[in-house]
PDB file of C-alpha atoms in Angstrom:
ATOM      1  CA  MET A   1      -0.018  -0.035   0.344  1.00 48.00           C
ATOM      2  CA  LYS A   2       0.941   3.722  -0.430  1.00 49.00           C
ATOM      3  CA  ILE A   3       2.847   3.070  -3.619  1.00 42.00           C
ATOM      4  CA  ARG A   4       5.560   6.025  -4.086  1.00 38.00           C
ATOM      5  CA  CYS A   5       6.728   5.318  -7.757  1.00 35.00           C
ATOM      6  CA  ALA A   6       5.709   5.673 -11.156  1.00 32.00           C
ATOM      7  CA  ARG A   7       5.095   2.743 -13.376  1.00 31.00           C
ATOM      8  CA  ALA A   8       3.965   1.647 -17.066  1.00 30.00           C
ATOM      9  CA  LEU A   9       0.672  -0.524 -17.127  1.00 30.00           C
ATOM     10  CA  TRP A  10       1.966  -3.922 -16.625  1.00 31.00           C
ATOM     11  CA  SER A  11       1.989  -6.920 -18.560  1.00 33.00           C
ATOM     12  CA  MET A  12       1.729 -10.076 -16.996  1.00 33.00           C
ATOM     13  CA  VAL A  13       3.992 -13.466 -17.851  1.00 33.00           C
ATOM     14  CA  ALA A  14       3.199 -16.407 -16.477  1.00 34.00           C
ATOM     15  CA  SER A  15       3.918 -20.136 -17.275  1.00 37.00           C
ATOM     16  CA  ALA A  16       0.892 -22.406 -16.530  1.00 35.00           C
ATOM     17  CA  THR A  17       0.773 -25.915 -16.301  1.00 35.00           C
ATOM     18  CA  LEU A  18      -2.283 -26.671 -14.780  1.00 42.00           C
ATOM     19  CA  LEU A  19      -2.451 -22.794 -13.678  1.00 59.00           C
ATOM     20  CA  SER A  20      -5.835 -20.833 -14.034  1.00 56.00           C
ATOM     21  CA  VAL A  21      -5.214 -16.837 -15.045  1.00 59.00           C
ATOM     22  CA  SER A  22      -8.438 -15.132 -14.857  1.00 59.00           C
ATOM     23  CA  GLN A  23     -10.177 -11.893 -15.484  1.00 62.00           C
ATOM     24  CA  ALA A  24     -13.210 -12.092 -17.380  1.00 59.00           C
ATOM     25  CA  ASP A  25     -15.457 -13.239 -14.234  1.00 85.00           C
ATOM     26  CA  THR A  26     -14.334  -9.581 -12.879  1.00 87.00           C
ATOM     27  CA  THR A  27     -16.981  -6.911 -12.324  1.00 93.00           C
ATOM     28  CA  LEU A  28     -16.977  -3.653 -11.350  1.00 95.00           C
ATOM     29  CA  VAL A  29     -18.419  -2.256  -7.867  1.00 96.00           C
ATOM     30  CA  ASP A  30     -17.117   1.352  -7.794  1.00 96.00           C
ATOM     31  CA  ALA A  31     -15.485   2.657 -10.752  1.00 95.00           C
ATOM     32  CA  ALA A  32     -14.708   5.839  -8.879  1.00 92.00           C
ATOM     33  CA  ALA A  33     -13.128   5.058  -5.923  1.00 95.00           C
ATOM     34  CA  ALA A  34     -10.366   7.035  -4.284  1.00 95.00           C
ATOM     35  CA  TYR A  35      -7.251   5.040  -3.434  1.00 96.00           C
ATOM     36  CA  PRO A  36      -9.354   1.822  -1.913  1.00 97.00           C
ATOM     37  CA  GLU A  37      -8.307  -0.543   0.363  1.00 97.00           C
ATOM     38  CA  GLY A  38      -9.330  -2.813   2.875  1.00 97.00           C
ATOM     39  CA  PRO A  39     -12.745  -4.611   1.469  1.00 98.00           C
ATOM     40  CA  LEU A  40     -14.850  -6.375   4.544  1.00 98.00           C
ATOM     41  CA  TRP A  41     -18.178  -8.212   3.782  1.00 97.00           C
ATOM     42  CA  ARG A  42     -20.254  -7.757   6.847  1.00 95.00           C
ATOM     43  CA  ASP A  43     -24.081  -8.166   7.262  1.00 93.00           C
ATOM     44  CA  GLY A  44     -24.721  -8.655   3.831  1.00 95.00           C
ATOM     45  CA  LYS A  45     -22.753  -5.146   2.816  1.00 97.00           C
ATOM     46  CA  LEU A  46     -19.134  -4.708   1.624  1.00 98.00           C
ATOM     47  CA  LEU A  47     -17.330  -2.006   3.357  1.00 98.00           C
ATOM     48  CA  TYR A  48     -13.865  -0.578   2.277  1.00 98.00           C
ATOM     49  CA  VAL A  49     -11.922   2.346   2.567  1.00 98.00           C
ATOM     50  CA  GLU A  50     -10.597   5.455   0.840  1.00 97.00           C
ATOM     51  CA  TYR A  51      -7.143   6.774   1.342  1.00 95.00           C
ATOM     52  CA  THR A  52      -7.974   9.852  -0.359  1.00 92.00           C
ATOM     53  CA  GLY A  53     -11.498   9.866   0.406  1.00 85.00           C
ATOM     54  CA  PRO A  54     -13.892  10.599   3.274  1.00 83.00           C
ATOM     55  CA  GLY A  55     -12.971   7.488   5.440  1.00 94.00           C
ATOM     56  CA  VAL A  56     -15.314   4.193   4.744  1.00 97.00           C
ATOM     57  CA  LYS A  57     -17.736   3.204   2.282  1.00 97.00           C
ATOM     58  CA  VAL A  58     -20.578   0.894   2.012  1.00 97.00           C
ATOM     59  CA  TRP A  59     -21.852  -0.892  -0.920  1.00 97.00           C
ATOM     60  CA  ASP A  60     -25.370  -2.342  -0.178  1.00 95.00           C
ATOM     61  CA  GLY A  61     -25.149  -4.644  -3.513  1.00 93.00           C
ATOM     62  CA  LYS A  62     -26.818  -1.229  -5.736  1.00 93.00           C
ATOM     63  CA  ARG A  63     -25.304   1.761  -4.669  1.00 95.00           C
ATOM     64  CA  VAL A  64     -22.176   2.981  -2.783  1.00 95.00           C
ATOM     65  CA  ALA A  65     -22.494   5.376   0.176  1.00 95.00           C
ATOM     66  CA  SER A  66     -20.482   6.997   3.014  1.00 96.00           C
ATOM     67  CA  TYR A  67     -20.210   5.192   6.218  1.00 97.00           C
ATOM     68  CA  TRP A  68     -17.845   7.207   7.966  1.00 97.00           C
ATOM     69  CA  SER A  69     -15.940   9.995   7.565  1.00 96.00           C
ATOM     70  CA  GLY A  70     -12.379  11.225   9.405  1.00 91.00           C
ATOM     71  CA  GLU A  71     -10.750  14.245   8.454  1.00 88.00           C
ATOM     72  CA  HIS A  72      -6.918  13.482   8.299  1.00 92.00           C
ATOM     73  CA  CYS A  73      -7.243   9.963   8.865  1.00 96.00           C
ATOM     74  CA  GLY A  74      -6.082   8.751   5.429  1.00 96.00           C
ATOM     75  CA  ALA A  75      -7.630   4.878   5.781  1.00 97.00           C
ATOM     76  CA  SER A  76      -5.891   1.877   4.480  1.00 97.00           C
ATOM     77  CA  GLY A  77      -7.199  -0.713   6.642  1.00 98.00           C
ATOM     78  CA  LEU A  78     -10.572  -2.129   8.151  1.00 98.00           C
ATOM     79  CA  ILE A  79     -11.535  -4.983  10.468  1.00 98.00           C
ATOM     80  CA  THR A  80     -14.746  -6.104  12.419  1.00 97.00           C
ATOM     81  CA  TYR A  81     -13.741  -5.878  16.599  1.00 96.00           C
ATOM     82  CA  ARG A  82     -15.663  -7.020  19.325  1.00 89.00           C
ATOM     83  CA  HIS A  83     -19.354  -5.919  19.848  1.00 83.00           C
ATOM     84  CA  ASN A  84     -20.092  -5.525  16.182  1.00 92.00           C
ATOM     85  CA  HIS A  85     -17.762  -2.576  16.323  1.00 97.00           C
ATOM     86  CA  LEU A  86     -15.095  -1.484  13.472  1.00 98.00           C
ATOM     87  CA  LEU A  87     -11.424  -0.501  13.653  1.00 98.00           C
ATOM     88  CA  VAL A  88     -10.043   1.863  10.825  1.00 98.00           C
ATOM     89  CA  ALA A  89      -6.612   1.900  10.406  1.00 98.00           C
ATOM     90  CA  CYS A  90      -5.563   6.064   9.793  1.00 97.00           C
ATOM     91  CA  TYR A  91      -1.938   5.494   7.747  1.00 97.00           C
ATOM     92  CA  ASP A  92      -1.737   9.762   7.718  1.00 96.00           C
ATOM     93  CA  SER A  93      -2.560  10.628  11.393  1.00 96.00           C
ATOM     94  CA  ASN A  94      -0.712   7.637  12.517  1.00 98.00           C
ATOM     95  CA  SER A  95      -3.926   5.993  14.740  1.00 97.00           C
ATOM     96  CA  ILE A  96      -6.700   3.450  15.049  1.00 97.00           C
ATOM     97  CA  VAL A  97     -10.354   4.412  15.227  1.00 97.00           C
ATOM     98  CA  GLU A  98     -12.724   2.375  16.950  1.00 97.00           C
ATOM     99  CA  LEU A  99     -16.258   2.880  15.653  1.00 97.00           C
ATOM    100  CA  ASP A 100     -19.595   1.480  17.116  1.00 97.00           C
ATOM    101  CA  GLU A 101     -22.104  -0.611  15.536  1.00 95.00           C
ATOM    102  CA  ALA A 102     -23.743   2.624  14.068  1.00 94.00           C
ATOM    103  CA  GLY A 103     -20.515   3.659  12.277  1.00 95.00           C
ATOM    104  CA  LYS A 104     -19.748   6.770  15.332  1.00 96.00           C
ATOM    105  CA  GLN A 105     -16.202   6.973  16.368  1.00 97.00           C
ATOM    106  CA  ILE A 106     -16.055   6.297  20.129  1.00 96.00           C
ATOM    107  CA  ARG A 107     -11.963   6.605  20.521  1.00 95.00           C
ATOM    108  CA  ALA A 108      -8.867   7.104  18.695  1.00 96.00           C
ATOM    109  CA  ILE A 109      -5.421   5.391  19.530  1.00 97.00           C
ATOM    110  CA  ASP A 110      -2.092   6.671  18.695  1.00 97.00           C
ATOM    111  CA  LYS A 111       0.162   5.297  20.790  1.00 97.00           C
ATOM    112  CA  ASP A 112       0.818   1.982  22.163  1.00 96.00           C
ATOM    113  CA  SER A 113       0.457   0.638  25.802  1.00 95.00           C
ATOM    114  CA  ALA A 114       4.173   1.668  26.693  1.00 95.00           C
ATOM    115  CA  GLY A 115       3.251   5.239  25.361  1.00 96.00           C
ATOM    116  CA  LYS A 116       4.976   4.724  22.078  1.00 97.00           C
ATOM    117  CA  PRO A 117       3.692   6.091  18.833  1.00 97.00           C
ATOM    118  CA  PHE A 118       3.851   4.038  15.416  1.00 97.00           C
ATOM    119  CA  ILE A 119       4.123   4.923  12.523  1.00 97.00           C
ATOM    120  CA  GLY A 120       1.647   3.977   9.472  1.00 97.00           C
ATOM    121  CA  PRO A 121      -0.699   1.787  10.512  1.00 98.00           C
ATOM    122  CA  ASN A 122      -1.791   0.203   7.499  1.00 98.00           C
ATOM    123  CA  ASP A 123      -3.515  -3.267   7.887  1.00 98.00           C
ATOM    124  CA  PHE A 124      -5.394  -5.885  10.341  1.00 98.00           C
ATOM    125  CA  THR A 125      -5.944  -9.488  11.447  1.00 98.00           C
ATOM    126  CA  ALA A 126      -7.856 -11.218  13.723  1.00 97.00           C
ATOM    127  CA  ASP A 127      -6.466 -14.067  16.111  1.00 96.00           C
ATOM    128  CA  GLY A 128      -9.198 -16.157  16.424  1.00 90.00           C
ATOM    129  CA  SER A 129      -9.502 -15.321  20.317  1.00 92.00           C
ATOM    130  CA  GLY A 130     -10.176 -11.922  19.890  1.00 93.00           C
ATOM    131  CA  GLY A 131      -6.734 -10.099  19.859  1.00 96.00           C
ATOM    132  CA  ILE A 132      -6.016  -7.979  16.657  1.00 98.00           C
ATOM    133  CA  TYR A 133      -2.955  -8.156  14.874  1.00 98.00           C
ATOM    134  CA  LEU A 134      -1.915  -4.376  13.182  1.00 98.00           C
ATOM    135  CA  SER A 135       0.878  -4.056  10.951  1.00 98.00           C
ATOM    136  CA  ALA A 136       2.581  -0.075  11.103  1.00 98.00           C
ATOM    137  CA  SER A 137       4.569  -0.207   8.039  1.00 97.00           C
ATOM    138  CA  GLY A 138       7.103   2.778   8.904  1.00 96.00           C
ATOM    139  CA  VAL A 139       8.565   4.788   6.063  1.00 93.00           C
ATOM    140  CA  TYR A 140       8.226   3.661   2.267  1.00 90.00           C
ATOM    141  CA  ASP A 141      11.643   4.137   1.015  1.00 90.00           C
ATOM    142  CA  LEU A 142      13.767   1.523  -0.159  1.00 91.00           C
ATOM    143  CA  LYS A 143      16.782   3.632   1.314  1.00 92.00           C
ATOM    144  CA  ALA A 144      14.971   4.778   4.879  1.00 93.00           C
ATOM    145  CA  PRO A 145      16.172   3.087   8.194  1.00 94.00           C
ATOM    146  CA  ILE A 146      13.896  -0.430   8.424  1.00 96.00           C
ATOM    147  CA  SER A 147      11.016   0.852  10.965  1.00 96.00           C
ATOM    148  CA  GLY A 148       8.181  -1.517  10.407  1.00 98.00           C
ATOM    149  CA  THR A 149       6.248  -3.023  12.972  1.00 98.00           C
ATOM    150  CA  ILE A 150       3.821  -5.420  14.582  1.00 98.00           C
ATOM    151  CA  LEU A 151       1.007  -4.654  17.060  1.00 98.00           C
ATOM    152  CA  TYR A 152      -1.223  -6.545  18.987  1.00 98.00           C
ATOM    153  CA  LEU A 153      -4.189  -5.244  20.728  1.00 97.00           C
ATOM    154  CA  SER A 154      -5.331  -7.597  23.310  1.00 95.00           C
ATOM    155  CA  PRO A 155      -8.894  -9.284  23.734  1.00 93.00           C
ATOM    156  CA  THR A 156      -8.886  -9.044  27.330  1.00 86.00           C
ATOM    157  CA  ALA A 157      -7.326  -5.829  28.900  1.00 79.00           C
ATOM    158  CA  GLY A 158      -7.438  -4.077  25.560  1.00 84.00           C
ATOM    159  CA  THR A 159      -3.896  -3.071  25.604  1.00 92.00           C
ATOM    160  CA  LEU A 160      -1.467  -2.291  22.554  1.00 96.00           C
ATOM    161  CA  ARG A 161       1.660  -3.626  22.406  1.00 97.00           C
ATOM    162  CA  GLU A 162       4.326  -4.052  20.019  1.00 98.00           C
ATOM    163  CA  VAL A 163       5.310  -7.594  19.041  1.00 98.00           C
ATOM    164  CA  ALA A 164       7.771  -7.441  16.187  1.00 98.00           C
ATOM    165  CA  ASP A 165      10.081  -4.929  14.714  1.00 98.00           C
ATOM    166  CA  LEU A 166      12.748  -3.784  12.302  1.00 98.00           C
ATOM    167  CA  ILE A 167      10.204  -4.960   9.299  1.00 98.00           C
ATOM    168  CA  HIS A 168      11.098  -3.498   5.729  1.00 97.00           C
ATOM    169  CA  TYR A 169       7.479  -2.014   5.330  1.00 97.00           C
ATOM    170  CA  SER A 170       5.074  -4.217   7.015  1.00 98.00           C
ATOM    171  CA  ASN A 171       1.762  -4.573   5.304  1.00 98.00           C
ATOM    172  CA  GLY A 172      -0.718  -7.449   4.745  1.00 98.00           C
ATOM    173  CA  LEU A 173      -0.870 -10.000   7.395  1.00 98.00           C
ATOM    174  CA  THR A 174      -2.981 -13.052   7.892  1.00 98.00           C
ATOM    175  CA  LEU A 175      -2.973 -16.275  10.476  1.00 98.00           C
ATOM    176  CA  SER A 176      -1.119 -19.344   8.939  1.00 98.00           C
ATOM    177  CA  LYS A 177      -4.193 -22.544   7.985  1.00 96.00           C
ATOM    178  CA  ASP A 178      -3.142 -23.814  11.198  1.00 96.00           C
ATOM    179  CA  GLY A 179      -3.633 -21.031  13.335  1.00 96.00           C
ATOM    180  CA  LYS A 180      -0.057 -21.390  14.823  1.00 97.00           C
ATOM    181  CA  SER A 181       1.723 -18.235  13.250  1.00 98.00           C
ATOM    182  CA  LEU A 182       1.562 -15.164  11.848  1.00 98.00           C
ATOM    183  CA  LEU A 183       2.029 -14.411   7.879  1.00 98.00           C
ATOM    184  CA  VAL A 184       3.530 -10.688   7.549  1.00 98.00           C
ATOM    185  CA  ALA A 185       3.929  -9.095   4.274  1.00 98.00           C
ATOM    186  CA  GLU A 186       6.921  -7.494   3.892  1.00 98.00           C
ATOM    187  CA  MET A 187       6.673  -4.990   1.046  1.00 96.00           C
ATOM    188  CA  LEU A 188      10.230  -3.577   0.150  1.00 96.00           C
ATOM    189  CA  ALA A 189      11.715  -6.974   0.832  1.00 96.00           C
ATOM    190  CA  GLY A 190       9.449  -8.479  -1.825  1.00 95.00           C
ATOM    191  CA  ARG A 191       8.635 -11.258   0.723  1.00 97.00           C
ATOM    192  CA  ILE A 192       6.687 -12.573   3.374  1.00 98.00           C
ATOM    193  CA  LEU A 193       7.759 -13.412   6.696  1.00 98.00           C
ATOM    194  CA  THR A 194       6.119 -16.013   9.237  1.00 98.00           C
ATOM    195  CA  PHE A 195       6.143 -15.564  13.111  1.00 98.00           C
ATOM    196  CA  PRO A 196       5.226 -18.401  15.551  1.00 98.00           C
ATOM    197  CA  ILE A 197       2.434 -17.245  18.081  1.00 98.00           C
ATOM    198  CA  ASN A 198       3.177 -17.613  21.441  1.00 97.00           C
ATOM    199  CA  ALA A 199      -0.070 -18.117  24.221  1.00 95.00           C
ATOM    200  CA  ASP A 200      -0.278 -14.402  25.241  1.00 94.00           C
ATOM    201  CA  GLY A 201      -0.174 -13.064  21.464  1.00 96.00           C
ATOM    202  CA  SER A 202       3.532 -12.448  21.407  1.00 97.00           C
ATOM    203  CA  LEU A 203       5.572 -13.528  18.394  1.00 98.00           C
ATOM    204  CA  GLY A 204       8.440 -16.033  18.418  1.00 98.00           C
ATOM    205  CA  ARG A 205      11.537 -15.537  15.929  1.00 98.00           C
ATOM    206  CA  ARG A 206      10.895 -14.640  11.926  1.00 98.00           C
ATOM    207  CA  ALA A 207      11.395 -16.723   9.163  1.00 98.00           C
ATOM    208  CA  VAL A 208      10.868 -16.667   5.762  1.00 98.00           C
ATOM    209  CA  TRP A 209       7.786 -18.223   4.377  1.00 98.00           C
ATOM    210  CA  ALA A 210       7.876 -17.227   0.784  1.00 97.00           C
ATOM    211  CA  ARG A 211       9.736 -14.880  -1.402  1.00 97.00           C
ATOM    212  CA  MET A 212       7.545 -13.081  -4.488  1.00 95.00           C
ATOM    213  CA  GLN A 213       9.713 -13.693  -7.008  1.00 94.00           C
ATOM    214  CA  ASP A 214       9.827 -17.609  -6.227  1.00 95.00           C
ATOM    215  CA  LEU A 215       5.847 -17.822  -6.170  1.00 96.00           C
ATOM    216  CA  ALA A 216       5.252 -16.248  -9.890  1.00 95.00           C
ATOM    217  CA  ALA A 217       7.213 -15.212 -12.810  1.00 92.00           C
ATOM    218  CA  PRO A 218       7.628 -11.459 -12.349  1.00 89.00           C
ATOM    219  CA  THR A 219       5.715  -8.659 -14.425  1.00 89.00           C
ATOM    220  CA  ALA A 220       7.459  -6.440 -16.684  1.00 83.00           C
ATOM    221  CA  ARG A 221       9.673  -3.495 -15.373  1.00 74.00           C
ATOM    222  CA  GLU A 222       9.148  -4.303 -11.849  1.00 79.00           C
ATOM    223  CA  ASP A 223      11.251  -2.684  -9.405  1.00 80.00           C
ATOM    224  CA  GLY A 224      12.300  -3.188  -5.966  1.00 80.00           C
ATOM    225  CA  TYR A 225       9.092  -1.350  -4.461  1.00 82.00           C
ATOM    226  CA  ASN A 226       6.824  -4.223  -6.397  1.00 87.00           C
ATOM    227  CA  GLY A 227       5.539  -6.386  -3.758  1.00 91.00           C
ATOM    228  CA  PRO A 228       3.107  -8.131  -1.526  1.00 96.00           C
ATOM    229  CA  ASP A 229       0.177  -5.860  -0.415  1.00 97.00           C
ATOM    230  CA  GLY A 230      -2.904  -7.253   1.605  1.00 97.00           C
ATOM    231  CA  PHE A 231      -2.820 -10.931   2.268  1.00 95.00           C
ATOM    232  CA  LYS A 232      -5.676 -13.246   3.178  1.00 98.00           C
ATOM    233  CA  LEU A 233      -5.772 -17.137   4.222  1.00 98.00           C
ATOM    234  CA  GLY A 234      -9.226 -17.910   2.289  1.00 97.00           C
ATOM    235  CA  PRO A 235     -12.197 -19.816   3.311  1.00 97.00           C
ATOM    236  CA  ASP A 236     -10.848 -22.477   1.000  1.00 97.00           C
ATOM    237  CA  GLY A 237      -7.204 -22.869   2.768  1.00 97.00           C
ATOM    238  CA  ASN A 238      -5.541 -21.122   0.180  1.00 98.00           C
ATOM    239  CA  TYR A 239      -3.515 -17.666   0.591  1.00 98.00           C
ATOM    240  CA  TYR A 240      -4.660 -14.666  -1.244  1.00 98.00           C
ATOM    241  CA  ILE A 241      -1.936 -11.956  -2.158  1.00 98.00           C
ATOM    242  CA  ALA A 242      -2.127  -8.627  -3.870  1.00 97.00           C
ATOM    243  CA  GLN A 243       0.538  -8.173  -5.395  1.00 95.00           C
ATOM    244  CA  ASN A 244       0.875  -3.993  -5.979  1.00 93.00           C
ATOM    245  CA  GLY A 245       2.378  -2.851  -9.202  1.00 91.00           C
ATOM    246  CA  SER A 246       1.448  -5.814 -11.017  1.00 92.00           C
ATOM    247  CA  GLY A 247      -2.220  -5.528 -10.914  1.00 93.00           C
ATOM    248  CA  ARG A 248      -2.901  -9.352 -10.181  1.00 95.00           C
ATOM    249  CA  VAL A 249      -3.775 -11.672  -7.008  1.00 97.00           C
ATOM    250  CA  LEU A 250      -1.540 -14.664  -6.531  1.00 97.00           C
ATOM    251  CA  VAL A 251      -3.348 -17.526  -4.965  1.00 97.00           C
ATOM    252  CA  VAL A 252      -0.905 -19.958  -3.456  1.00 98.00           C
ATOM    253  CA  ASN A 253      -1.293 -23.003  -1.266  1.00 97.00           C
ATOM    254  CA  ASP A 254      -0.044 -23.828   2.106  1.00 95.00           C
ATOM    255  CA  GLU A 255       3.191 -25.466   0.196  1.00 96.00           C
ATOM    256  CA  LYS A 256       3.817 -22.098  -1.741  1.00 96.00           C
ATOM    257  CA  LYS A 257       2.665 -23.560  -5.225  1.00 97.00           C
ATOM    258  CA  LEU A 258       0.998 -21.088  -7.134  1.00 97.00           C
ATOM    259  CA  LEU A 259      -2.863 -22.539  -8.281  1.00 97.00           C
ATOM    260  CA  ARG A 260      -4.199 -19.015  -9.887  1.00 96.00           C
ATOM    261  CA  ILE A 261      -3.458 -15.797 -10.753  1.00 96.00           C
ATOM    262  CA  ILE A 262      -6.405 -13.040 -10.848  1.00 96.00           C
ATOM    263  CA  THR A 263      -6.080  -9.510 -13.175  1.00 94.00           C
ATOM    264  CA  VAL A 264      -7.289  -6.655 -12.581  1.00 95.00           C
ATOM    265  CA  PRO A 265      -7.077  -3.328 -14.849  1.00 94.00           C
ATOM    266  CA  THR A 266      -5.824  -1.792 -11.932  1.00 94.00           C
ATOM    267  CA  PRO A 267      -1.796  -2.081 -12.086  1.00 93.00           C
ATOM    268  CA  TYR A 268      -1.303  -1.022  -8.055  1.00 94.00           C
ATOM    269  CA  VAL A 269      -3.795  -3.994  -6.200  1.00 96.00           C
ATOM    270  CA  THR A 270      -3.927  -3.553  -2.589  1.00 97.00           C
ATOM    271  CA  ASN A 271      -6.401  -5.768  -1.038  1.00 98.00           C
ATOM    272  CA  VAL A 272      -8.565  -8.580  -1.020  1.00 98.00           C
ATOM    273  CA  ASN A 273     -11.232  -9.956   1.138  1.00 98.00           C
ATOM    274  CA  PHE A 274     -14.250 -12.776   0.757  1.00 97.00           C
ATOM    275  CA  GLY A 275     -17.852 -12.550  -0.017  1.00 96.00           C
ATOM    276  CA  ALA A 276     -20.933 -14.276   2.176  1.00 93.00           C
ATOM    277  CA  ASP A 277     -20.195 -17.584  -0.265  1.00 93.00           C
ATOM    278  CA  GLY A 278     -16.886 -17.731   0.870  1.00 90.00           C
ATOM    279  CA  ALA A 279     -13.555 -18.578  -1.835  1.00 92.00           C
ATOM    280  CA  GLU A 280     -16.455 -18.451  -4.576  1.00 94.00           C
ATOM    281  CA  THR A 281     -16.619 -14.296  -4.162  1.00 96.00           C
ATOM    282  CA  LEU A 282     -13.383 -12.369  -4.166  1.00 97.00           C
ATOM    283  CA  TYR A 283     -13.300  -8.621  -3.443  1.00 98.00           C
ATOM    284  CA  ILE A 284     -10.274  -6.600  -4.966  1.00 98.00           C
ATOM    285  CA  THR A 285      -9.299  -2.788  -4.235  1.00 98.00           C
ATOM    286  CA  GLY A 286      -6.957  -1.439  -6.612  1.00 96.00           C
ATOM    287  CA  VAL A 287      -5.413   2.014  -7.691  1.00 95.00           C
ATOM    288  CA  PHE A 288      -4.834   3.145 -11.495  1.00 93.00           C
ATOM    289  CA  ASP A 289      -2.618   6.001 -10.193  1.00 84.00           C
ATOM    290  CA  PRO A 290      -1.171   6.612  -6.789  1.00 77.00           C
ATOM    291  CA  TRP A 291       0.914   9.787  -7.760  1.00 76.00           C
ATOM    292  CA  LYS A 292      -1.660  11.931  -9.508  1.00 82.00           C
ATOM    293  CA  ALA A 293      -4.776  13.606  -7.804  1.00 83.00           C
ATOM    294  CA  PRO A 294      -7.854  12.686  -7.217  1.00 86.00           C
ATOM    295  CA  PHE A 295      -5.570   8.935  -6.905  1.00 89.00           C
ATOM    296  CA  PRO A 296      -8.269   6.947  -9.591  1.00 94.00           C
ATOM    297  CA  GLY A 297      -9.062   3.479  -8.526  1.00 96.00           C
ATOM    298  CA  ALA A 298     -11.899   0.780  -8.488  1.00 97.00           C
ATOM    299  CA  VAL A 299     -13.173  -1.706  -6.557  1.00 98.00           C
ATOM    300  CA  TYR A 300     -13.793  -5.439  -8.271  1.00 97.00           C
ATOM    301  CA  ARG A 301     -16.175  -8.445  -7.584  1.00 97.00           C
ATOM    302  CA  TRP A 302     -14.233 -11.704  -9.078  1.00 96.00           C
ATOM    303  CA  THR A 303     -16.370 -14.623  -8.896  1.00 94.00           C
ATOM    304  CA  ASN A 304     -14.986 -18.185  -9.175  1.00 88.00           C
TER     305      ASN A 304
END
């Protein structure tokens, strides 16, 4: 997320024995989204954020409307929280906003429990026990000091603590298929890390789960900024990786074998999530031009 370099439109390269490449089953949900991210299906509606838009939007299957507006937020991530609340990652204001069931802001968090600010809150995943992991990406610059972190919001005390650091732009994250590890997209390193999860939500020693170059053949004009963005474990047990700068979503199984490539017209794919029928429906967010206002993007629905 937050691509800071210009690239020409992509061309996709893939070798394919038994590999499916699909765009034909992709339809538009919102053709005028302003840097969309964080799709979330809830209560028969699609919620998603706009980084350069009002904040959170909602699609009821027929029309798009504003759900929540936060000035200077720069919304980048969204997740359901306890009591049917929502958490919004505000990338620009370096904060997390909690919304109640009516979409009203009830609090904002801009420091962890030790009083330390976090930089660039980006995406969330739930741990299955009421806790929430958050990526705080740090500075989006290959030459800048590595400053990405992971924070954990406790399900009991509600405390937010740092559980991993020195990640080169931590971005999308998800639990592993067995629920024992946290997988984190290290975007500027072009790879996905894995951390064992301890009983208290803290994380063990990191390892490399996969490198993007080993999952799929590169697209034209890839550079050091082409890496994994949003990242989800699907209901089918496969991993769905938004590859920003390549206009595609990679579908990979637990053995890191590439099963499918889903392409969309937006070169800068930011995130993915699933509909009511599980992996049969995938919602995809992306941006055409992340440099020039109004930062045009789109939200897609892909059906299997």
